[in-house]
Tab-separated table of C-alpha atoms in Angstrom:
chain	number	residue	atom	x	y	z
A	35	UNK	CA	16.721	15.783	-9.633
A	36	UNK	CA	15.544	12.861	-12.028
A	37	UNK	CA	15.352	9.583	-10.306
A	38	UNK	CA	14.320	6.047	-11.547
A	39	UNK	CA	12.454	4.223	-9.409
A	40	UNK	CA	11.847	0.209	-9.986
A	41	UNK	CA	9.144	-1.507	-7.665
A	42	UNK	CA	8.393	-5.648	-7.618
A	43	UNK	CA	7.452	-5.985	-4.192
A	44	UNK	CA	4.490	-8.562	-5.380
A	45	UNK	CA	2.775	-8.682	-8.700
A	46	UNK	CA	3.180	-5.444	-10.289
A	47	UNK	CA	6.706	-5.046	-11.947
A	48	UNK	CA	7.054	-1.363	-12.381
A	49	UNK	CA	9.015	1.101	-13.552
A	50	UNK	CA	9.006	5.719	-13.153
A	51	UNK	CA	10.871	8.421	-13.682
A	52	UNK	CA	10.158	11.075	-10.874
A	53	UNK	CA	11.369	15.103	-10.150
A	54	UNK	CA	12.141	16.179	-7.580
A	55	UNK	CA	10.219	13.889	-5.209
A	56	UNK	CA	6.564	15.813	-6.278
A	57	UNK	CA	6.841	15.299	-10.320
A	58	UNK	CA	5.942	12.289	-12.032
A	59	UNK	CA	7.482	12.428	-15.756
A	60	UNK	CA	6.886	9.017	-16.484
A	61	UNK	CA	5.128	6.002	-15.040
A	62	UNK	CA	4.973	2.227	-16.188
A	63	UNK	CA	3.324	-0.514	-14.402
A	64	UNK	CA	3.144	-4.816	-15.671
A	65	UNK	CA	0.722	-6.113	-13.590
A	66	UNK	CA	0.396	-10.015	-13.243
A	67	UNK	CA	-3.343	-9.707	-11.670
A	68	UNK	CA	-5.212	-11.958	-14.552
A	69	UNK	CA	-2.509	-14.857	-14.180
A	70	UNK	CA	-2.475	-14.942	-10.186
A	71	UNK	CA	-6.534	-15.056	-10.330
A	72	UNK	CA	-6.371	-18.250	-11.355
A	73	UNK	CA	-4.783	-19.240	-8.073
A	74	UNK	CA	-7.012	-16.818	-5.904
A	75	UNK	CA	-4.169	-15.072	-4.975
A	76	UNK	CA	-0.391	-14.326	-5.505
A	77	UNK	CA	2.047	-17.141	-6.077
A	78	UNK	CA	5.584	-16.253	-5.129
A	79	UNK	CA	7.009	-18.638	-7.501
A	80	UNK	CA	5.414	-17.130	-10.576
A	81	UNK	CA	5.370	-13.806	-9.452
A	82	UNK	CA	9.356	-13.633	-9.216
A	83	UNK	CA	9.499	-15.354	-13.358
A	84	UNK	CA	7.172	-12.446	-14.523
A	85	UNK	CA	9.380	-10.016	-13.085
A	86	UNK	CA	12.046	-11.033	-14.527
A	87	UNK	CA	10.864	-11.498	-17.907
A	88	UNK	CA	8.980	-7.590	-17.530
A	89	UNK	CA	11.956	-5.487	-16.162
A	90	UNK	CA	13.653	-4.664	-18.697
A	91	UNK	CA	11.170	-3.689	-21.057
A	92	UNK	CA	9.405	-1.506	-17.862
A	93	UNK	CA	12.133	0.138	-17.343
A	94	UNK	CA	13.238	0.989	-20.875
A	95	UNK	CA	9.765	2.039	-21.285
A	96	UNK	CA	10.029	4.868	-18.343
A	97	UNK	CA	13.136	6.040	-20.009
A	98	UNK	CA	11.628	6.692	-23.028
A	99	UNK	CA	8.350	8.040	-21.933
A	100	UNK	CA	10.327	10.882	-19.729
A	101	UNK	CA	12.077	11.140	-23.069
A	102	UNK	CA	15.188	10.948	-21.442
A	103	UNK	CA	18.348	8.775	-21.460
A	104	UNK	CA	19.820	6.946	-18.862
A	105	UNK	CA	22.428	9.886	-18.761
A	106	UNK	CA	19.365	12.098	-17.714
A	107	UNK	CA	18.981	10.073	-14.789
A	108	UNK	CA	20.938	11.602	-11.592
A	109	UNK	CA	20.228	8.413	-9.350
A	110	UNK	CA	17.968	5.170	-9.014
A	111	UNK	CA	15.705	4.096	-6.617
A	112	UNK	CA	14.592	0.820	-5.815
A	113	UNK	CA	12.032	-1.036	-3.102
A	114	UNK	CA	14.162	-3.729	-0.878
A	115	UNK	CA	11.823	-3.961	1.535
A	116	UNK	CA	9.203	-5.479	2.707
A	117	UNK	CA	7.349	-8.034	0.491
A	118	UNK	CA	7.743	-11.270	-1.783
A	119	UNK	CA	11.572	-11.755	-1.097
A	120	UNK	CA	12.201	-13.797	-4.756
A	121	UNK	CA	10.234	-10.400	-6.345
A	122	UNK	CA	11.706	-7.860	-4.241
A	123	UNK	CA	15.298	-9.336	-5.340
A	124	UNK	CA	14.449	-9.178	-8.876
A	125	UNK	CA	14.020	-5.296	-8.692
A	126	UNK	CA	16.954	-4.890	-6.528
A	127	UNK	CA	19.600	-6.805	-8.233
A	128	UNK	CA	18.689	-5.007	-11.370
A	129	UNK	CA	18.943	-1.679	-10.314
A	130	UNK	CA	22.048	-2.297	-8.219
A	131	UNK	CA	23.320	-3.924	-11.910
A	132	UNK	CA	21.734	-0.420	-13.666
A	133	UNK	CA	23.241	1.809	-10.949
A	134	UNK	CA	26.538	0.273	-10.925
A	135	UNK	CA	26.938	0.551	-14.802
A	136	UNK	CA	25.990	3.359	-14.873
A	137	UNK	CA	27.717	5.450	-12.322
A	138	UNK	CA	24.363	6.398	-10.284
A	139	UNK	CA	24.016	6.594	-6.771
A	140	UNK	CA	21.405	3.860	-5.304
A	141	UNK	CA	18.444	4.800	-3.433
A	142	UNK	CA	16.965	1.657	-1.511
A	143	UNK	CA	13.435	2.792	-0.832
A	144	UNK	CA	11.135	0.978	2.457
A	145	UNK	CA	7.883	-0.166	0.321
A	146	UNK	CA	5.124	1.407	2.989
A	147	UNK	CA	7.157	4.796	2.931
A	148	UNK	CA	6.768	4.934	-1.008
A	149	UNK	CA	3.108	4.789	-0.253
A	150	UNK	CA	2.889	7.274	1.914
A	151	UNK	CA	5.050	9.023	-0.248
A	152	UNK	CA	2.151	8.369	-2.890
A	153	UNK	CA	0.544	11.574	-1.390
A	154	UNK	CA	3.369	14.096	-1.933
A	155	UNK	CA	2.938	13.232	-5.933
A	156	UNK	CA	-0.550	14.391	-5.465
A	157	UNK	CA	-1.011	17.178	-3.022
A	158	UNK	CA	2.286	19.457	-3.590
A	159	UNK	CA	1.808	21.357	-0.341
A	160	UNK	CA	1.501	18.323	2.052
A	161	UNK	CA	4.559	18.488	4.112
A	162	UNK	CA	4.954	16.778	7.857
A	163	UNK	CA	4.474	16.828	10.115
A	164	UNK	CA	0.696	14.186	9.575
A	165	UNK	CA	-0.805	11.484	10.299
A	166	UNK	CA	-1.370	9.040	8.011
A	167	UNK	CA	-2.899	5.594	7.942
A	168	UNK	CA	-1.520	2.798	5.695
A	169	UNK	CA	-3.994	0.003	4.697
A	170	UNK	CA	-3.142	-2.359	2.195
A	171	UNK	CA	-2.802	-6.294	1.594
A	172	UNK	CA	-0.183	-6.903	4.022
A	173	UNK	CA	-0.070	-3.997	6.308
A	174	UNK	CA	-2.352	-1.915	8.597
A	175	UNK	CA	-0.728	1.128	10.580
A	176	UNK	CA	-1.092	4.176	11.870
A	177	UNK	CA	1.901	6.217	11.008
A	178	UNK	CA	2.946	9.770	12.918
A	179	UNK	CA	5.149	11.150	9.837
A	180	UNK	CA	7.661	13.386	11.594
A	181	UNK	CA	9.874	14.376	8.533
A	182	UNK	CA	9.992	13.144	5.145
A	183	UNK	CA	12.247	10.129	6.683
A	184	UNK	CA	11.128	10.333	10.380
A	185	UNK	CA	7.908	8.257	11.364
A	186	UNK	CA	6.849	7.141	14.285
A	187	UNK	CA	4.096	3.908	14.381
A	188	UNK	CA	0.944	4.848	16.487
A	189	UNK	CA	-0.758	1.660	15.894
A	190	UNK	CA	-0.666	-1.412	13.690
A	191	UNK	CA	-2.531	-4.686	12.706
A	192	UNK	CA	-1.734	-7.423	15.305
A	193	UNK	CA	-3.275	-10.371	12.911
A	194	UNK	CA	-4.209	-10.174	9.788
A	195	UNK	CA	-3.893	-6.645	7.282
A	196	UNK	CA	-7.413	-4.718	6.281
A	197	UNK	CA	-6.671	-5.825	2.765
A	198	UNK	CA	-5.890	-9.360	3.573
A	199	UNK	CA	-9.120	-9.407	5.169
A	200	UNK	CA	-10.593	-8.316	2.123
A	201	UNK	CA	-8.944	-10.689	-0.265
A	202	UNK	CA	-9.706	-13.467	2.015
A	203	UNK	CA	-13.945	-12.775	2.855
A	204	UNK	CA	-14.324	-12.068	-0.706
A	205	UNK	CA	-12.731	-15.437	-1.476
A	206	UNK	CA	-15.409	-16.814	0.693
A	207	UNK	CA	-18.576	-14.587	-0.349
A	208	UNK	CA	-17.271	-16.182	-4.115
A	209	UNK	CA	-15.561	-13.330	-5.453
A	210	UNK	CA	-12.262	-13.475	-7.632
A	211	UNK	CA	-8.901	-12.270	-6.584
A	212	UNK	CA	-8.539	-9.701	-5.980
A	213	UNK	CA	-11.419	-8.868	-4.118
A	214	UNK	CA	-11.442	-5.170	-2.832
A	215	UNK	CA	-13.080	-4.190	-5.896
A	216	UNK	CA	-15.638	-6.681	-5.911
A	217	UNK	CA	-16.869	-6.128	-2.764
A	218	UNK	CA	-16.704	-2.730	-3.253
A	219	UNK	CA	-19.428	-3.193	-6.396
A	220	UNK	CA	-21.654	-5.510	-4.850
A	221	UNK	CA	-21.706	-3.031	-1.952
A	222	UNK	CA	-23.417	-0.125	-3.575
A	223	UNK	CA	-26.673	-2.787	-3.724
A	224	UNK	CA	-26.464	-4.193	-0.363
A	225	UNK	CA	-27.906	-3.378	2.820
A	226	UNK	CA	-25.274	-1.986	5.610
A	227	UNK	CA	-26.829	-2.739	8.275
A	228	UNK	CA	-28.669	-6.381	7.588
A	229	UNK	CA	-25.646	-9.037	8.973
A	230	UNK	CA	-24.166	-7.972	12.034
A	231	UNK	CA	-20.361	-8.100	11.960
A	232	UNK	CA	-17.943	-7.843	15.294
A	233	UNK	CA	-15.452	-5.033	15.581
A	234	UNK	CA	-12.445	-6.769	17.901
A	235	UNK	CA	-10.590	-5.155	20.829
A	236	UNK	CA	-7.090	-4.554	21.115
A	237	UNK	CA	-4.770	-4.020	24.183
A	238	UNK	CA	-3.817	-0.678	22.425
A	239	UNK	CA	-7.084	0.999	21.232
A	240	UNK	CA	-4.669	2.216	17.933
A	241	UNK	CA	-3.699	-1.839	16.728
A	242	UNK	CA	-6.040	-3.710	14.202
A	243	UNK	CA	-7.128	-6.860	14.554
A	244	UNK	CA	-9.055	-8.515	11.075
A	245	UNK	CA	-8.657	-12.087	11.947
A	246	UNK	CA	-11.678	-12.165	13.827
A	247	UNK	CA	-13.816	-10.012	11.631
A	248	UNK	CA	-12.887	-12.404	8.486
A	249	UNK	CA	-13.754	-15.482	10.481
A	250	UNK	CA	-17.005	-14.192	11.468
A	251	UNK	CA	-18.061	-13.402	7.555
A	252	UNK	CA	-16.424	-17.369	6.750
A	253	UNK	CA	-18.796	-18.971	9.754
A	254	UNK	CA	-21.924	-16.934	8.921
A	255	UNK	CA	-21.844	-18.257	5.119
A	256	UNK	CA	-21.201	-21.739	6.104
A	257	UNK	CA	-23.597	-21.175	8.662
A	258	UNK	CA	-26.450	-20.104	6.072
A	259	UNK	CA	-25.340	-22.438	3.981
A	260	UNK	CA	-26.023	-25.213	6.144
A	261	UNK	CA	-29.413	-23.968	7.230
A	262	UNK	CA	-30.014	-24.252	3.736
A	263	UNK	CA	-31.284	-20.347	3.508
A	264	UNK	CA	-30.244	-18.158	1.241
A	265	UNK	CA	-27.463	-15.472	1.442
A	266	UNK	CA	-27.646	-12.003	0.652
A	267	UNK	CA	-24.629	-11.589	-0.653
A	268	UNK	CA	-24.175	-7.933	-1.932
A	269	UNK	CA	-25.497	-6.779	1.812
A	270	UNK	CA	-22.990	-8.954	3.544
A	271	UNK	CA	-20.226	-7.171	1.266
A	272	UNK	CA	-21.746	-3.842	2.192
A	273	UNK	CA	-21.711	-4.973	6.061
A	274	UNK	CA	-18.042	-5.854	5.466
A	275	UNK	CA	-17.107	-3.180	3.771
A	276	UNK	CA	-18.409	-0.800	6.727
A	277	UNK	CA	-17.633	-2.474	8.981
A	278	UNK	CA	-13.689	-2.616	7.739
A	279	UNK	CA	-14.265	1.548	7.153
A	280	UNK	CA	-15.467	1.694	10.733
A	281	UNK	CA	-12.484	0.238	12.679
A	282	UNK	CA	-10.028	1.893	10.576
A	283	UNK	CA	-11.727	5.327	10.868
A	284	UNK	CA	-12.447	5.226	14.173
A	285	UNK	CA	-8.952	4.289	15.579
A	286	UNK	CA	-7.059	6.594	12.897
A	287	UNK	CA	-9.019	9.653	13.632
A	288	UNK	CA	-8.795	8.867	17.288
A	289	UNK	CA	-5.318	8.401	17.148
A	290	UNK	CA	-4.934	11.824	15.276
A	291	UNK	CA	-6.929	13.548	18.137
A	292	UNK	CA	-4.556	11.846	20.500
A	293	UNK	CA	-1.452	13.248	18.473
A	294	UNK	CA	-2.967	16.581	18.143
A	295	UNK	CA	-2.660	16.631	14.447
A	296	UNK	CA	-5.325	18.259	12.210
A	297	UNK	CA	-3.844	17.100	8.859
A	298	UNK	CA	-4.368	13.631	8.108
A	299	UNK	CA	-3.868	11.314	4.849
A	300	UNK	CA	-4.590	7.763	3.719
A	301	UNK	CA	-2.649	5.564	1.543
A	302	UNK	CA	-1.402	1.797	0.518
A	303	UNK	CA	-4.224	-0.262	-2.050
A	304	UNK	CA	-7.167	-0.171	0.330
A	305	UNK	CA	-6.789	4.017	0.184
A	306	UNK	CA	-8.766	3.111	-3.269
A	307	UNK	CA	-11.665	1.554	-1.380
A	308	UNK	CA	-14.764	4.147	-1.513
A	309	UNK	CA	-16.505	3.584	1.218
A	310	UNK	CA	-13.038	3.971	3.080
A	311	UNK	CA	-12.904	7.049	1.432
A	312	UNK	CA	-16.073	8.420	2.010
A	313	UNK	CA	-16.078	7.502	5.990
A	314	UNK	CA	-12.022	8.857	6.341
A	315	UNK	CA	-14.244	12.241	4.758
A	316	UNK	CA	-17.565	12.395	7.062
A	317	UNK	CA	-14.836	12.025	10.147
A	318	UNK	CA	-12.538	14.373	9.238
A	319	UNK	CA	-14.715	17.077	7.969
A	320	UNK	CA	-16.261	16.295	11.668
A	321	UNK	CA	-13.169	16.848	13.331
A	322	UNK	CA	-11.761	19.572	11.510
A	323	UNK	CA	-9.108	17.867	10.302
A	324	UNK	CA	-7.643	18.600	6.459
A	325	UNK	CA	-7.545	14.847	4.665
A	326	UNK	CA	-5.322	13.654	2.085
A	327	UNK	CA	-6.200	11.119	-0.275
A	328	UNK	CA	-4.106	9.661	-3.185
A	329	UNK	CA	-5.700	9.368	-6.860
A	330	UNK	CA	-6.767	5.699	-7.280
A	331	UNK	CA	-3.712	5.150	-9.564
A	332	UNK	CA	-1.509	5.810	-6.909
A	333	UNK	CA	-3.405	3.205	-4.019
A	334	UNK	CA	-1.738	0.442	-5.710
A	335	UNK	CA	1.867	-1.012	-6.050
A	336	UNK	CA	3.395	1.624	-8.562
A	337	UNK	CA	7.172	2.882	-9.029
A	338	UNK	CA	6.325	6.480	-8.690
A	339	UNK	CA	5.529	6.391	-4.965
A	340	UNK	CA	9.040	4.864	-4.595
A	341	UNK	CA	10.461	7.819	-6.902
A	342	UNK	CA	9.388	10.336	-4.878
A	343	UNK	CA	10.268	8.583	-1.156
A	344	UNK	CA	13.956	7.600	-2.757
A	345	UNK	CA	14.308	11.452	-3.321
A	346	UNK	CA	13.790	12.502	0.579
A	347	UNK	CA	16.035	9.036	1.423
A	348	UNK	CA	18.740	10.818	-0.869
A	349	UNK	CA	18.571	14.158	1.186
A	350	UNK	CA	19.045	12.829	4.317
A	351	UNK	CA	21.707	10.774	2.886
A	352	UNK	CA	20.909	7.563	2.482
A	353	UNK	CA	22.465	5.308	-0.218
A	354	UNK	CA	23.354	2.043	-0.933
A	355	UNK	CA	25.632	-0.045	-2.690
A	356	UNK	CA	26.290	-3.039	-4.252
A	357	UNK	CA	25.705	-4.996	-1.128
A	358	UNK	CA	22.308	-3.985	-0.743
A	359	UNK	CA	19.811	-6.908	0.214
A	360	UNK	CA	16.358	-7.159	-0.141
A	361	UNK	CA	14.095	-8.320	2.819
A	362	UNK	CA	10.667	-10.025	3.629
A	363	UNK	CA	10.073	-8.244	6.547
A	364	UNK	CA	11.140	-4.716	7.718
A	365	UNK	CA	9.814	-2.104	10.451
A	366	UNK	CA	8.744	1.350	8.959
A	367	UNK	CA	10.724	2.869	11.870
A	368	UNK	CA	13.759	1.095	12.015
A	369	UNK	CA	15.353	0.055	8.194
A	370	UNK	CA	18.541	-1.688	7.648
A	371	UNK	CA	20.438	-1.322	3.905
């Protein structure tokens, strides 16, 4: 089964054709990144204009890179939910448009399933029942993946997201946007263990809480600052950066002990950080446990994560049509269409 899958959740308008939920034949992704660093992070406004002056061309691109025509296509898939609501209805209202022309089924696709889904593009014998964790820029969670469309939240950010933290302490440390990879670089010359950064509680020992951990790295730079000493800035990213790869580790493998699950997997944009990597490695090599880890091209926003989700959403049934909404916010668990 060849699906087209459109994502513009936030600043990456893209476009894939994927087989059979596992096969990526073609994948196209406009990313706005350059323009929204001038702003230090994504504007709403401008990300919805780009999207609609890149979606076309995206998606006309994917068809002709899978060498196919849209009579080759057997249905579409498309992200409604969650993100930038302006971006997310660019996306939607074309493929409901495409699918609807064309006499295709729609396939509305949950953005954080897609990136879970990221992992089934890269490791052909995953199959659920896992546990994965999902860091990125808006969301932190623990995920108990039942089925390919059954999942079950363990545990999930009760402030701020892992890579919200990111984007926000590297704003302060004087990094540009955005700043997972810069941290990340300045990090392999730091010292770990020189700045002292908290780790907050949470009622459930599986939920996340960043908004204390980014305050802390804002108030000890003003508070250097003021002192007038100087700040070493490449170990306070590698502080951060282990500190981050700490809490998340530490609660998602103990969660997976909890569950009784030995196969685990990572995904969403901070799955591309290393030292997240590297730590989610040490612990489950520890613990026995068999990890999963997407390529780096596949951390980020990209259509072919949606592709391959949209293709276990059409085997248990679920399609859409031409009413089909797209929404800010939406539970993993529990989506509407």
């Amino acid at each position: 089964m060849n699906i087209l899958a459109i994502e513009s959740s936030c600043d990456e308008t893209a476009a894939a054709v994927v087989r059979d939920g596992r096969e990526i034949v073609s994948s196209v992704v406009a990313t706005q990144i350059e323009e929204h660093r001038l702003y230090g992070g994504v504007v709403p406004e401008i990300a919805s204009r780009r999207h609609c002056e890149s979606i076309y061309a995206v998606v006309d691109e994917a068809i002709a890179k899978a060498e196919m025509t849209l009579g080759d296509i057997d249905a579409i898939g498309v992200t409604y939910a969650p993100g930038l609501v302006g971006a997310l209805l660019v996306g939607v209202n074309f493929a409901k448009g495409l699918a609807f022309a064309a006499n295709k089924p729609l396939i509305p696709v949950h953005h954080i399933r897609g990136h879970i889904a990221a992992n089934y593009l890269a490791h052909k014998d995953l199959e659920p029942p896992y546990m994965c964790l999902v860091a990125s820029g808006g969301n932190s969670l623990i995920v108990k993946v039942n089925g390919y469309t059954d999942f079950e939240i363990i545990g999930q950010t009760v402030d701020d997201a892992a890579g919200e933290a990111f984007d926000k302490s590297a704003r302060a440390m004087g990094f540009p946007y955005p700043g997972g990879a810069f941290i990340e670089k300045a990090a392999k010359t730091g010292d770990a263990a020189k700045y002292k950064l908290p780790k907050p509680h949470t009622a459930n020992p599986f939920d996340f809480s960043f908004s204390g951990l980014k305050t802390a790295v804002i108030n000890l730079i003003h508070n250097t600052e003021q002192r007038g000493e100087t700040l070493d800035i490449n170990s306070l990213a590698a502080c951060f950066q282990k500190t981050v790869s700490e809490i998340l580790t530490d609660k998602f493998v103990g969660a997976a002990r909890e569950n009784d699950c030995k196969k685990i997997a990572l995904a969403g944009g901070v799955a591309a950080n290393g030292g997240l990597r590297a730590a989610l490695q040490t612990a489950a090599d520890k613990n026995g446990m068999t990890l999963f880890i997407p390529p780096i091209s596949l951390c980020g926003d990209n259509a072919a994560m949606i592709g391959s989700q949209a293709f276990y959403e059409y085997q248990s049934g679920k399609t859409a049509k031409t009413d089909l909404n797209a929404y800010a916010t939406m539970r993993l668990d529990k989506v509407i269409w």
